Coordinates of N, CA, C and O and ligand atoms in Angstrom, one line a residue:
X19 N -64.3 -141.8 90.2 CA -64.8 -140.8 89.2 C -66.3 -140.5 89.4 O -67.1 -141.5 89.4
X20 N -66.8 -139.3 89.5 CA -68.2 -139.0 89.7 C -68.9 -139.2 88.4 O -68.6 -138.5 87.4
X21 N -69.9 -140.1 88.3 CA -70.6 -140.3 87.1 C -72.0 -139.6 87.1 O -72.7 -139.6 86.2
X22 N -72.3 -139.1 88.3 CA -73.6 -138.5 88.4 C -73.5 -137.0 88.6 O -72.4 -136.4 88.7
X23 N -74.6 -136.3 88.7 CA -74.6 -134.9 89.0 C -74.7 -134.6 90.5 O -75.0 -133.4 90.8
X24 N -74.6 -135.6 91.2 CA -74.7 -135.4 92.7 C -73.3 -134.9 93.2 O -72.3 -135.5 92.9
X25 N -73.3 -133.9 93.9 CA -72.1 -133.3 94.4 C -71.4 -134.3 95.4 O -70.2 -134.4 95.5
X26 N -72.2 -135.1 96.1 CA -71.7 -136.1 97.0 C -70.9 -135.5 98.1 O -70.9 -134.3 98.3
X27 N -70.2 -136.3 98.9 CA -69.4 -135.8 100.0 C -67.9 -136.0 99.7 O -67.1 -135.7 100.6
X28 N -67.6 -136.6 98.6 CA -66.2 -137.0 98.3 C -65.3 -135.8 98.2 O -64.1 -135.9 98.4
X29 N -65.8 -134.6 97.7 CA -65.0 -133.5 97.5 C -65.6 -132.3 98.2 O -66.8 -132.4 98.6
X30 N -64.9 -131.2 98.3 CA -65.5 -130.0 99.0 C -66.4 -129.3 98.1 O -66.1 -128.3 97.5
X31 N -67.6 -129.9 98.0 CA -68.6 -129.3 97.2 C -69.2 -128.0 97.7 O -70.0 -127.3 97.1
X32 N -68.8 -127.6 98.9 CA -69.3 -126.4 99.5 C -69.0 -125.2 98.6 O -67.9 -125.0 98.2
X33 N -70.1 -124.5 98.3 CA -69.9 -123.3 97.4 C -70.3 -123.7 96.0 O -70.5 -122.8 95.2
X34 N -70.4 -125.0 95.7 CA -70.8 -125.4 94.3 C -72.3 -125.6 94.3 O -72.8 -126.3 95.1
X35 N -72.9 -124.9 93.3 CA -74.4 -125.0 93.2 C -74.8 -126.3 92.5 O -75.7 -126.9 93.0
X36 N -74.2 -126.6 91.4 CA -74.6 -127.8 90.7 C -73.4 -128.2 89.8 O -72.5 -127.4 89.5
X37 N -73.5 -129.5 89.5 CA -72.5 -130.0 88.5 C -72.9 -129.7 87.1 O -74.0 -130.1 86.7
X38 N -72.1 -129.0 86.4 CA -72.4 -128.6 85.0 C -71.9 -129.7 84.0 O -72.6 -130.1 83.1
X39 N -70.7 -130.2 84.3 CA -70.1 -131.3 83.5 C -69.5 -132.3 84.4 O -68.7 -132.0 85.3
X40 N -69.9 -133.6 84.3 CA -69.4 -134.6 85.2 C -68.0 -135.0 84.7 O -67.6 -134.7 83.5
X41 N -67.3 -135.6 85.6 CA -65.9 -136.1 85.2 C -66.0 -137.1 84.0 O -65.1 -137.0 83.2
X42 N -67.1 -137.8 84.0 CA -67.2 -138.8 82.9 C -67.5 -138.0 81.6 O -66.9 -138.4 80.5
X43 N -68.3 -137.0 81.6 CA -68.6 -136.2 80.4 C -67.3 -135.5 79.9 O -67.0 -135.5 78.7
X44 N -66.5 -135.0 80.8 CA -65.3 -134.3 80.5 C -64.3 -135.3 79.8 O -63.7 -135.1 78.8
X45 N -64.2 -136.5 80.5 CA -63.2 -137.5 80.0 C -63.5 -137.9 78.6 O -62.7 -138.1 77.7
X46 N -64.8 -138.1 78.3 CA -65.2 -138.6 77.0 C -64.9 -137.5 75.9 O -64.4 -137.8 74.8
X47 N -65.2 -136.2 76.3 CA -64.9 -135.2 75.3 C -63.4 -134.9 75.1 O -62.9 -134.7 74.0
X48 N -62.6 -135.1 76.2 CA -61.2 -134.9 76.1 C -60.6 -136.0 75.2 O -59.7 -135.7 74.3
X49 N -61.1 -137.2 75.3 CA -60.7 -138.3 74.4 C -61.0 -137.9 72.9 O -60.1 -138.1 72.0
X50 N -62.2 -137.4 72.7 CA -62.5 -137.0 71.3 C -61.6 -135.9 70.8 O -61.1 -135.9 69.6
X51 N -61.3 -134.9 71.6 CA -60.4 -133.8 71.2 C -59.0 -134.3 70.9 O -58.4 -133.9 69.9
X52 N -58.5 -135.2 71.7 CA -57.2 -135.8 71.5 C -57.2 -136.5 70.2 O -56.2 -136.4 69.4
X53 N -58.2 -137.2 69.9 CA -58.3 -138.0 68.6 C -58.3 -137.0 67.4 O -57.6 -137.2 66.4
X54 N -59.1 -135.9 67.6 CA -59.2 -135.0 66.5 C -57.8 -134.3 66.3 O -57.4 -134.1 65.1
X55 N -57.2 -133.9 67.4 CA -55.9 -133.2 67.3 C -54.8 -134.1 66.7 O -54.0 -133.7 65.8
X56 N -54.8 -135.4 67.1 CA -53.9 -136.4 66.6 C -54.0 -136.5 65.1 O -53.0 -136.5 64.3
X57 N -55.2 -136.5 64.6 CA -55.5 -136.7 63.2 C -55.2 -135.4 62.3 O -55.2 -135.5 61.1
X58 N -55.1 -134.3 63.0 CA -55.0 -133.0 62.3 C -53.6 -132.6 61.8 O -53.5 -131.8 61.0
X59 N -52.6 -133.3 62.3 CA -51.3 -133.0 61.9 C -50.6 -134.3 61.4 O -50.2 -135.1 62.1
X60 N -50.5 -134.3 60.0 CA -49.8 -135.4 59.4 C -48.3 -135.4 59.7 O -47.8 -134.4 60.0
X61 N -47.7 -136.5 59.6 CA -46.2 -136.6 59.7 C -45.9 -136.8 61.2 O -46.7 -136.8 62.1
X62 N -44.6 -136.8 61.4 CA -44.1 -137.1 62.8 C -43.4 -136.0 63.5 O -42.8 -136.1 64.5
X63 N -43.6 -134.8 62.9 CA -43.0 -133.6 63.5 C -43.6 -133.4 64.9 O -44.9 -133.5 65.0
X64 N -42.8 -133.1 65.9 CA -43.5 -132.9 67.2 C -44.4 -131.7 67.3 O -44.1 -130.7 66.6
X65 N -45.4 -131.9 68.0 CA -46.4 -130.8 68.2 C -46.0 -130.1 69.5 O -45.8 -130.9 70.5
X66 N -45.9 -128.8 69.6 CA -45.6 -128.1 70.8 C -47.0 -127.8 71.5 O -47.7 -126.9 71.0
X67 N -47.2 -128.4 72.6 CA -48.5 -128.2 73.3 C -48.2 -127.2 74.5 O -47.4 -127.6 75.4
X68 N -48.7 -126.0 74.4 CA -48.4 -125.0 75.4 C -49.6 -124.7 76.3 O -50.6 -124.3 75.9
X69 N -49.4 -125.1 77.6 CA -50.5 -124.9 78.5 C -50.4 -123.5 79.2 O -49.4 -123.1 79.7
X70 N -51.5 -122.8 79.2 CA -51.6 -121.5 79.8 C -52.0 -121.8 81.3 O -53.1 -122.2 81.6
X71 N -51.1 -121.5 82.2 CA -51.3 -121.7 83.6 C -52.1 -120.6 84.2 O -52.0 -119.5 83.8
X72 N -52.7 -120.9 85.4 CA -52.8 -122.2 86.0 C -53.9 -123.0 85.5 O -53.9 -124.3 85.6
X73 N -55.0 -122.4 85.0 CA -56.3 -123.1 84.8 C -56.2 -124.3 83.9 O -57.0 -125.2 84.0
X74 N -55.2 -124.4 83.0 CA -55.3 -125.5 82.0 C -54.6 -126.8 82.5 O -54.5 -127.7 81.8
X75 N -54.0 -126.8 83.7 CA -53.1 -127.8 84.1 C -53.7 -129.2 84.1 O -53.1 -130.2 83.7
X76 N -55.0 -129.4 84.5 CA -55.6 -130.7 84.5 C -56.0 -131.1 83.1 O -55.8 -132.2 82.7
X77 N -56.6 -130.2 82.4 CA -57.1 -130.5 81.0 C -55.9 -130.9 80.2 O -55.9 -131.9 79.4
X78 N -54.8 -130.1 80.3 CA -53.6 -130.4 79.6 C -53.0 -131.8 79.9 O -52.6 -132.5 79.0
X79 N -53.0 -132.1 81.1 CA -52.4 -133.4 81.5 C -53.3 -134.6 81.0 O -52.7 -135.6 80.5
X80 N -54.6 -134.4 81.0 CA -55.4 -135.4 80.4 C -55.3 -135.5 78.9 O -55.3 -136.6 78.3
X81 N -55.2 -134.4 78.3 CA -55.2 -134.3 76.8 C -53.9 -134.9 76.3 O -53.9 -135.7 75.4
X82 N -52.8 -134.4 76.8 CA -51.5 -134.9 76.1 C -51.3 -136.4 76.3 O -50.6 -137.0 75.4
X83 N -51.8 -137.0 77.3 CA -51.6 -138.4 77.5 C -52.3 -139.2 76.5 O -52.1 -140.4 76.3
X84 N -53.2 -138.5 75.7 CA -54.0 -139.3 74.7 C -53.6 -138.8 73.3 O -54.3 -139.2 72.3
X85 N -52.6 -138.0 73.1 CA -52.2 -137.6 71.8 C -51.2 -138.7 71.3 O -50.2 -138.9 71.9
X86 N -51.7 -139.3 70.2 CA -50.9 -140.4 69.6 C -50.0 -139.9 68.6 O -50.1 -140.2 67.4
X87 N -49.0 -139.1 69.0 CA -48.0 -138.6 68.1 C -46.9 -137.9 68.9 O -47.1 -137.7 70.1
X88 N -45.7 -137.6 68.4 CA -44.7 -136.9 69.1 C -45.2 -135.6 69.6 O -45.8 -134.8 68.9
X89 N -44.9 -135.3 70.9 CA -45.4 -134.1 71.5 C -44.3 -133.4 72.4 O -43.6 -134.1 73.1
X90 N -44.2 -132.1 72.3 CA -43.4 -131.4 73.3 C -44.3 -130.6 74.2 O -45.4 -130.1 73.7
X91 N -44.0 -130.6 75.5 CA -44.9 -129.9 76.4 C -44.2 -128.7 77.1 O -43.1 -128.8 77.5
X92 N -44.9 -127.6 77.1 CA -44.3 -126.5 77.8 C -45.5 -125.6 78.3 O -46.7 -125.9 78.0
X93 N -45.2 -124.6 79.1 CA -46.2 -123.8 79.8 C -45.9 -122.3 79.6 O -44.7 -122.0 79.4
X94 N -46.9 -121.5 79.8 CA -46.6 -120.1 80.0 C -47.6 -119.5 81.0 O -48.7 -120.1 81.3
X95 N -47.2 -118.5 81.6 CA -48.0 -117.8 82.6 C -48.1 -116.3 82.1 O -47.1 -115.7 81.9
X96 N -49.3 -115.8 82.0 CA -49.5 -114.5 81.5 C -49.9 -113.6 82.8 O -50.6 -114.0 83.6
X97 N -49.3 -112.4 82.8 CA -49.6 -111.5 83.9 C -50.9 -110.9 83.7 O -51.3 -110.5 82.6
X98 N -51.6 -110.8 84.9 CA -52.9 -110.0 84.8 C -52.5 -108.5 85.2 O -51.9 -108.3 86.2
X99 N -53.0 -107.7 84.4 CA -52.8 -106.2 84.6 C -54.0 -105.7 85.3 O -55.1 -106.2 85.1
X100 N -53.8 -104.7 86.1 CA -54.9 -103.9 86.7 C -55.6 -103.2 85.5 O -55.1 -103.0 84.5
X101 N -56.8 -102.8 85.8 CA -57.6 -102.0 84.8 C -56.8 -100.8 84.3 O -56.2 -100.1 85.2
X102 N -56.9 -100.5 83.1 CA -56.3 -99.3 82.6 C -54.8 -99.3 82.4 O -54.2 -98.3 82.0
X103 N -54.1 -100.4 82.7 CA -52.7 -100.5 82.5 C -52.2 -101.3 81.3 O -51.1 -101.5 81.2
X104 N -53.2 -101.8 80.5 CA -52.8 -102.6 79.4 C -52.9 -101.9 78.1 O -53.9 -101.2 77.8
X105 N -51.9 -102.0 77.3 CA -52.0 -101.5 76.0 C -52.4 -102.7 75.1 O -52.0 -103.8 75.3
X106 N -53.3 -102.4 74.1 CA -53.9 -103.5 73.4 C -52.8 -104.3 72.7 O -51.8 -103.8 72.2
X107 N -53.1 -105.6 72.6 CA -52.2 -106.5 71.9 C -50.9 -106.8 72.6 O -50.0 -107.5 72.1
X108 N -50.8 -106.4 73.8 CA -49.6 -106.7 74.6 C -49.9 -107.4 75.9 O -50.9 -107.2 76.5
X109 N -49.0 -108.3 76.2 CA -49.1 -109.0 77.5 C -47.7 -109.2 78.0 O -46.8 -109.4 77.3
X110 N -47.6 -109.3 79.4 CA -46.4 -109.6 80.0 C -46.4 -111.1 80.4 O -47.4 -111.5 81.0
X111 N -45.4 -111.8 80.0 CA -45.3 -113.2 80.4 C -44.5 -113.4 81.7 O -43.4 -112.9 81.8
X112 N -45.2 -113.9 82.8 CA -44.5 -114.2 84.0 C -43.6 -115.4 83.9 O -42.7 -115.5 84.6
X113 N -44.0 -116.3 83.1 CA -43.2 -117.5 82.8 C -43.2 -117.7 81.3 O -44.2 -117.8 80.7
X114 N -42.0 -117.8 80.8 CA -41.8 -118.0 79.3 C -41.6 -119.5 79.0 O -40.9 -120.1 79.7
X115 N -42.2 -120.0 77.9 CA -41.9 -121.3 77.6 C -40.4 -121.4 77.2 O -39.8 -120.5 76.6
X116 N -39.7 -122.5 77.7 CA -38.3 -122.7 77.4 C -38.1 -123.1 75.9 O -37.1 -122.8 75.3
X117 N -39.2 -123.8 75.4 CA -39.1 -124.3 74.1 C -39.4 -123.2 73.1 O -40.3 -122.4 73.2
X118 N -38.5 -123.0 72.1 CA -38.7 -122.0 71.0 C -39.9 -122.4 70.2 O -40.1 -123.5 69.9
X119 N -40.7 -121.4 69.8 CA -41.9 -121.6 69.0 C -41.6 -121.6 67.5 O -42.4 -122.2 66.7
X120 N -40.5 -121.0 67.2 CA -40.2 -120.8 65.7 C -40.2 -122.1 64.9 O -39.5 -123.0 65.3
X121 N -41.0 -122.1 63.9 CA -41.0 -123.2 63.0 C -41.8 -124.4 63.5 O -41.9 -125.5 62.8
X122 N -42.5 -124.3 64.6 CA -43.2 -125.5 65.2 C -44.7 -125.3 65.0 O -45.2 -124.2 65.0
X123 N -45.3 -126.5 65.0 CA -46.8 -126.5 65.1 C -47.1 -126.3 66.6 O -46.7 -127.2 67.4
X124 N -47.8 -125.3 66.9 CA -48.1 -124.9 68.3 C -49.6 -125.0 68.6 O -50.4 -124.5 67.8
X125 N -50.0 -125.6 69.7 CA -51.3 -125.5 70.2 C -51.4 -124.9 71.6 O -50.7 -125.4 72.5
X126 N -52.1 -123.8 71.7 CA -52.2 -123.2 73.0 C -53.4 -123.8 73.7 O -54.5 -123.9 73.1
X127 N -53.2 -124.3 74.9 CA -54.3 -124.9 75.7 C -54.9 -124.0 76.7 O -54.2 -123.5 77.6
X128 N -56.1 -123.7 76.6 CA -56.9 -122.8 77.5 C -57.9 -123.6 78.2 O -58.6 -124.5 77.6
X129 N -58.2 -123.3 79.5 CA -59.3 -124.0 80.1 C -60.6 -123.4 79.7 O -61.5 -124.1 79.4
X130 N -60.6 -122.1 79.7 CA -61.9 -121.4 79.3 C -61.6 -120.1 78.6 O -60.7 -119.3 79.0
X131 N -62.4 -119.9 77.5 CA -62.4 -118.6 76.9 C -63.7 -117.8 77.4 O -64.8 -118.3 77.2
X132 N -63.4 -116.8 78.2 CA -64.5 -116.0 78.8 C -64.7 -114.8 78.0 O -65.4 -114.8 76.9
X133 N -64.1 -113.7 78.4 CA -64.3 -112.4 77.6 C -63.4 -112.5 76.3 O -63.7 -111.7 75.4
X134 N -62.4 -113.3 76.3 CA -61.5 -113.4 75.1 C -60.3 -112.5 75.3 O -59.4 -112.5 74.4
X135 N -60.2 -111.8 76.4 CA -59.1 -110.8 76.6 C -57.8 -111.5 76.6 O -56.8 -111.1 76.0
X136 N -57.7 -112.7 77.3 CA -56.4 -113.4 77.4 C -56.0 -113.8 76.0 O -54.8 -113.6 75.6
X137 N -56.8 -114.4 75.2 CA -56.5 -114.8 73.9 C -56.1 -113.6 73.0 O -55.1 -113.7 72.3
X138 N -56.8 -112.6 73.1 CA -56.6 -111.4 72.3 C -55.2 -110.8 72.6 O -54.6 -110.2 71.7
X139 N -54.8 -110.9 73.8 CA -53.5 -110.3 74.2 C -52.3 -111.3 73.9 O -51.3 -110.9 73.5
X140 N -52.6 -112.6 74.0 CA -51.6 -113.6 73.9 C -51.2 -113.9 72.4 O -50.1 -114.1 72.1
X141 N -52.3 -114.0 71.6 CA -52.0 -114.5 70.2 C -51.0 -113.6 69.5 O -50.1 -114.2 68.9
X142 N -51.1 -112.3 69.5 CA -50.1 -111.5 68.8 C -48.6 -111.8 69.3 O -47.7 -111.8 68.5
X143 N -48.5 -112.0 70.6 CA -47.2 -112.3 71.2 C -46.7 -113.7 70.7 O -45.5 -113.8 70.4
X144 N -47.5 -114.6 70.5 CA -47.1 -116.0 70.1 C -46.8 -115.9 68.6 O -45.9 -116.5 68.1
X145 N -47.7 -115.2 67.8 CA -47.5 -115.1 66.4 C -46.1 -114.5 66.0 O -45.5 -114.9 65.1
X146 N -45.8 -113.5 66.8 CA -44.5 -112.8 66.6 C -43.3 -113.8 66.7 O -42.3 -113.5 66.1
X147 N -43.5 -114.9 67.4 CA -42.4 -115.9 67.5 C -42.3 -116.8 66.3 O -41.6 -117.8 66.3
X148 N -43.1 -116.6 65.3 CA -43.1 -117.3 64.0 C -43.2 -118.8 64.1 O -42.4 -119.6 63.6
X149 N -44.3 -119.3 64.8 CA -44.5 -120.7 64.8 C -44.9 -121.1 63.3 O -45.4 -120.3 62.6
X150 N -44.8 -122.4 63.0 CA -45.2 -122.9 61.7 C -46.7 -122.8 61.6 O -47.3 -122.4 60.6
X151 N -47.4 -123.1 62.7 CA -48.8 -122.9 62.8 C -49.2 -122.7 64.2 O -48.4 -123.1 65.1
X152 N -50.3 -122.0 64.5 CA -50.8 -121.7 65.8 C -52.3 -122.0 65.9 O -53.0 -121.5 65.1
X153 N -52.6 -122.9 66.8 CA -54.1 -123.2 67.0 C -54.3 -123.1 68.5 O -53.4 -123.2 69.3
X154 N -55.6 -123.0 68.8 CA -56.0 -122.9 70.2 C -57.0 -124.1 70.5 O -57.9 -124.4 69.7
X155 N -56.8 -124.8 71.6 CA -57.7 -125.8 72.0 C -58.2 -125.3 73.4 O -57.4 -125.2 74.4
X156 N -59.5 -125.1 73.5 CA -60.1 -124.6 74.7 C -61.1 -125.6 75.2 O -62.0 -126.1 74.4
X157 N -61.0 -126.0 76.5 CA -62.0 -126.9 77.0 C -63.4 -126.3 77.0 O -64.4 -126.9 76.7
X158 N -63.5 -125.0 77.4 CA -64.8 -124.3 77.5 C -64.7 -123.0 76.8 O -63.7 -122.4 76.7
X159 N -65.9 -122.6 76.2 CA -65.9 -121.4 75.4 C -67.3 -120.7 75.7 O -68.3 -121.3 75.5
X160 N -67.2 -119.5 76.3 CA -68.5 -118.8 76.6 C -69.1 -118.1 75.4 O -70.2 -117.6 75.5
X161 N -68.3 -118.0 74.4 CA -68.8 -117.3 73.1 C -69.3 -115.9 73.4 O -70.4 -115.6 72.9
X162 N -68.6 -115.2 74.1 CA -69.0 -113.8 74.5 C -68.4 -112.8 73.5 O -69.0 -111.7 73.2
X163 N -67.2 -113.1 73.0 CA -66.5 -112.1 72.2 C -66.8 -112.4 70.7 O -66.6 -113.5 70.2
X164 N -67.2 -111.3 70.0 CA -67.5 -111.5 68.5 C -66.2 -111.5 67.8 O -66.1 -112.0 66.7
X165 N -65.1 -110.9 68.3 CA -63.9 -110.8 67.5 C -62.7 -111.3 68.4 O -62.1 -110.5 69.1
X166 N -62.4 -112.6 68.2 CA -61.2 -113.1 68.9 C -60.1 -113.0 67.9 O -60.2 -113.2 66.7
X167 N -58.9 -112.8 68.4 CA -57.7 -112.7 67.5 C -57.5 -114.0 66.8 O -57.0 -114.0 65.7
X168 N -57.8 -115.1 67.5 CA -57.8 -116.4 66.8 C -58.9 -117.3 67.5 O -58.9 -117.5 68.7
X169 N -59.8 -117.7 66.7 CA -60.9 -118.5 67.2 C -60.4 -119.9 67.5 O -59.6 -120.5 66.7
X170 N -60.6 -120.5 68.7 CA -60.1 -121.9 68.9 C -60.6 -122.9 67.9 O -61.8 -122.9 67.5
X171 N -59.6 -123.6 67.4 CA -60.0 -124.7 66.4 C -60.7 -125.8 67.1 O -61.6 -126.4 66.5
X172 N -60.3 -126.1 68.3 CA -61.0 -127.2 69.1 C -61.6 -126.6 70.4 O -60.9 -125.9 71.1
X173 N -62.8 -126.9 70.6 CA -63.6 -126.5 71.8 C -64.2 -127.7 72.4 O -64.9 -128.5 71.7
X174 N -64.0 -127.9 73.7 CA -64.7 -129.0 74.4 C -66.2 -128.9 74.5 O -66.9 -129.7 74.0
X175 N -66.5 -127.8 75.1 CA -68.0 -127.5 75.4 C -68.2 -126.0 75.3 O -67.4 -125.2 75.7
X176 N -69.4 -125.6 74.8 CA -69.9 -124.3 75.0 C -70.3 -124.2 76.4 O -71.0 -125.0 77.0
X177 N -69.9 -123.1 77.1 CA -70.1 -122.9 78.5 C -71.2 -122.0 78.8 O -71.4 -121.0 78.1
X178 N -72.0 -122.4 79.8 CA -73.1 -121.5 80.3 C -72.5 -120.2 80.9 O -71.4 -120.2 81.3
X179 N -73.4 -119.2 80.9 CA -72.9 -117.9 81.5 C -73.0 -117.9 83.0 O -73.8 -117.2 83.6
X180 N -72.3 -118.8 83.6 CA -72.2 -118.9 85.0 C -70.7 -118.9 85.4 O -69.9 -119.1 84.6
X181 N -70.5 -118.7 86.7 CA -69.1 -118.8 87.2 C -68.8 -120.2 87.4 O -69.4 -120.9 88.3
X182 N -67.8 -120.7 86.6 CA -67.5 -122.2 86.7 C -66.2 -122.4 87.4 O -65.3 -121.7 87.4
X183 N -66.2 -123.5 88.1 CA -65.1 -124.0 88.9 C -64.9 -125.5 88.7 O -65.8 -126.2 88.3
X184 N -63.7 -125.9 89.1 CA -63.3 -127.3 89.0 C -62.6 -127.7 87.8 O -62.5 -126.9 86.8
X185 N -61.9 -128.9 87.8 CA -61.1 -129.4 86.7 C -60.1 -128.3 86.2 O -59.9 -128.0 85.1
X186 N -59.5 -127.6 87.2 CA -58.5 -126.6 86.9 C -59.0 -125.2 87.1 O -58.2 -124.3 87.4
X187 N -60.3 -125.0 87.0 CA -60.8 -123.6 87.1 C -61.0 -123.3 88.6 O -61.5 -124.1 89.4
X188 N -60.7 -122.0 89.0 CA -60.7 -121.6 90.4 C -61.7 -120.5 90.7 O -62.2 -119.8 89.8
X189 N -61.9 -120.3 92.0 CA -62.5 -119.1 92.5 C -61.6 -118.8 93.7 O -61.6 -119.5 94.7
X190 N -60.9 -117.7 93.6 CA -59.9 -117.3 94.6 C -59.0 -118.5 94.9 O -58.6 -118.7 96.1
X191 N -58.5 -119.2 93.9 CA -57.5 -120.3 94.0 C -58.1 -121.6 94.6 O -57.4 -122.6 94.6
X192 N -59.4 -121.5 95.0 CA -60.0 -122.8 95.5 C -60.7 -123.5 94.3 O -61.0 -122.9 93.3
X193 N -61.1 -124.7 94.6 CA -61.9 -125.6 93.7 C -61.2 -126.2 92.5 O -61.8 -126.9 91.8
X194 N -59.9 -125.8 92.3 CA -59.3 -126.3 91.1 C -59.2 -127.8 91.0 O -59.2 -128.4 90.0
X195 N -59.2 -128.5 92.2 CA -59.0 -129.9 92.3 C -60.2 -130.7 92.0 O -60.2 -132.0 91.9
X196 N -61.4 -130.1 91.9 CA -62.6 -130.8 91.7 C -62.6 -131.6 90.4 O -62.1 -131.1 89.4
X197 N -63.0 -132.9 90.4 CA -62.9 -133.7 89.2 C -64.0 -133.3 88.2 O -63.9 -133.8 87.0
X198 N -65.0 -132.6 88.6 CA -66.1 -132.2 87.7 C -66.0 -130.6 87.5 O -65.2 -130.0 88.2
X199 N -66.8 -130.1 86.6 CA -67.0 -128.7 86.5 C -68.3 -128.3 87.1 O -69.4 -128.9 86.7
X200 N -68.3 -127.4 88.0 CA -69.5 -126.9 88.6 C -69.7 -125.4 88.5 O -68.8 -124.7 88.2
X201 N -71.0 -125.0 88.8 CA -71.2 -123.6 88.9 C -71.2 -123.2 90.4 O -71.7 -123.9 91.2
X202 N -70.7 -122.0 90.6 CA -70.6 -121.5 92.0 C -71.9 -120.9 92.4 O -72.7 -120.3 91.7
X203 N -72.2 -121.1 93.7 CA -73.4 -120.5 94.3 C -73.2 -119.0 94.3 O -72.1 -118.5 94.5
X204 N -74.3 -118.3 94.1 CA -74.2 -116.8 94.1 C -74.0 -116.4 95.6 O -74.5 -117.1 96.5
X205 N -73.3 -115.3 95.8 CA -73.1 -114.9 97.2 C -74.5 -114.6 97.9 O -75.3 -114.0 97.2
X206 N -74.6 -115.0 99.1 CA -75.9 -114.7 99.8 C -76.1 -113.3 100.2 O -75.1 -112.6 100.5
Ligands
PRP2 C1 -58.7 -117.5 83.5 C2 -58.8 -118.7 82.6 C3 -58.4 -118.1 81.2 C4 -58.9 -116.7 81.3 C5 -60.1 -116.6 80.5 O1 -57.4 -117.3 83.9 O2 -57.9 -119.7 83.0 O3 -57.0 -118.2 81.0 O4 -59.2 -116.4 82.7 O5 -60.7 -115.3 80.6 P1 -60.8 -114.2 79.5 O6 -61.2 -114.9 78.2 O7 -61.9 -113.3 80.0 O8 -59.5 -113.5 79.4 P2 -57.0 -116.5 85.2 O9 -56.5 -115.2 84.8 O10 -58.1 -116.5 86.2 O11 -55.8 -117.3 85.7 P3 -55.7 -118.9 86.1 O12 -55.6 -119.6 84.8 O13 -54.4 -118.9 86.9 O14 -56.9 -119.2 86.9

């Protein structure tokens, strides 16, 4: 585990400008989030943790292993539309969770809230399925959008206005495997 801000040679740091959050900092915050989430739901009813792929896969895996309560795990994949082809409040799911949301406490796991478009499109679709409750847990939040359909109840870190990669976040599908979160070098 990288405890320093040195990119080192252990991973393909090529293209990464600097380490924004070390693996150690992320792990400490994920543990706090898991503790807060565990304490937020009394009773033994299972919590449905829904990971939005692909970006959330590492965060999700680290988080659920520290939830000290019954948990159901499922995933969804939202389609990206080209510009001008989206009607507001609608999204097409490329992969549907197999688990029904109705009557369940649901937490949507996001790696990063950037413009907020994904959340604003997804939340109405999930609400329509009548979960008992719906919350969002986002590892990173850029706080760009003044009006989110649902503000994340849990946020790991406020994110700088830089292009971030690592710990699940990609650039052109690369860098997801980095154990830290880094900012990308600007194109030369
Ligand atoms: C990224 C990220 C969030 C979303 C945030 O997903 O994982 O889901 O964008 O951006 P927004 O707030 O501006 O909507 P992306 O569509 O790149 O897919 P990925 O998760 O497969 O990387």
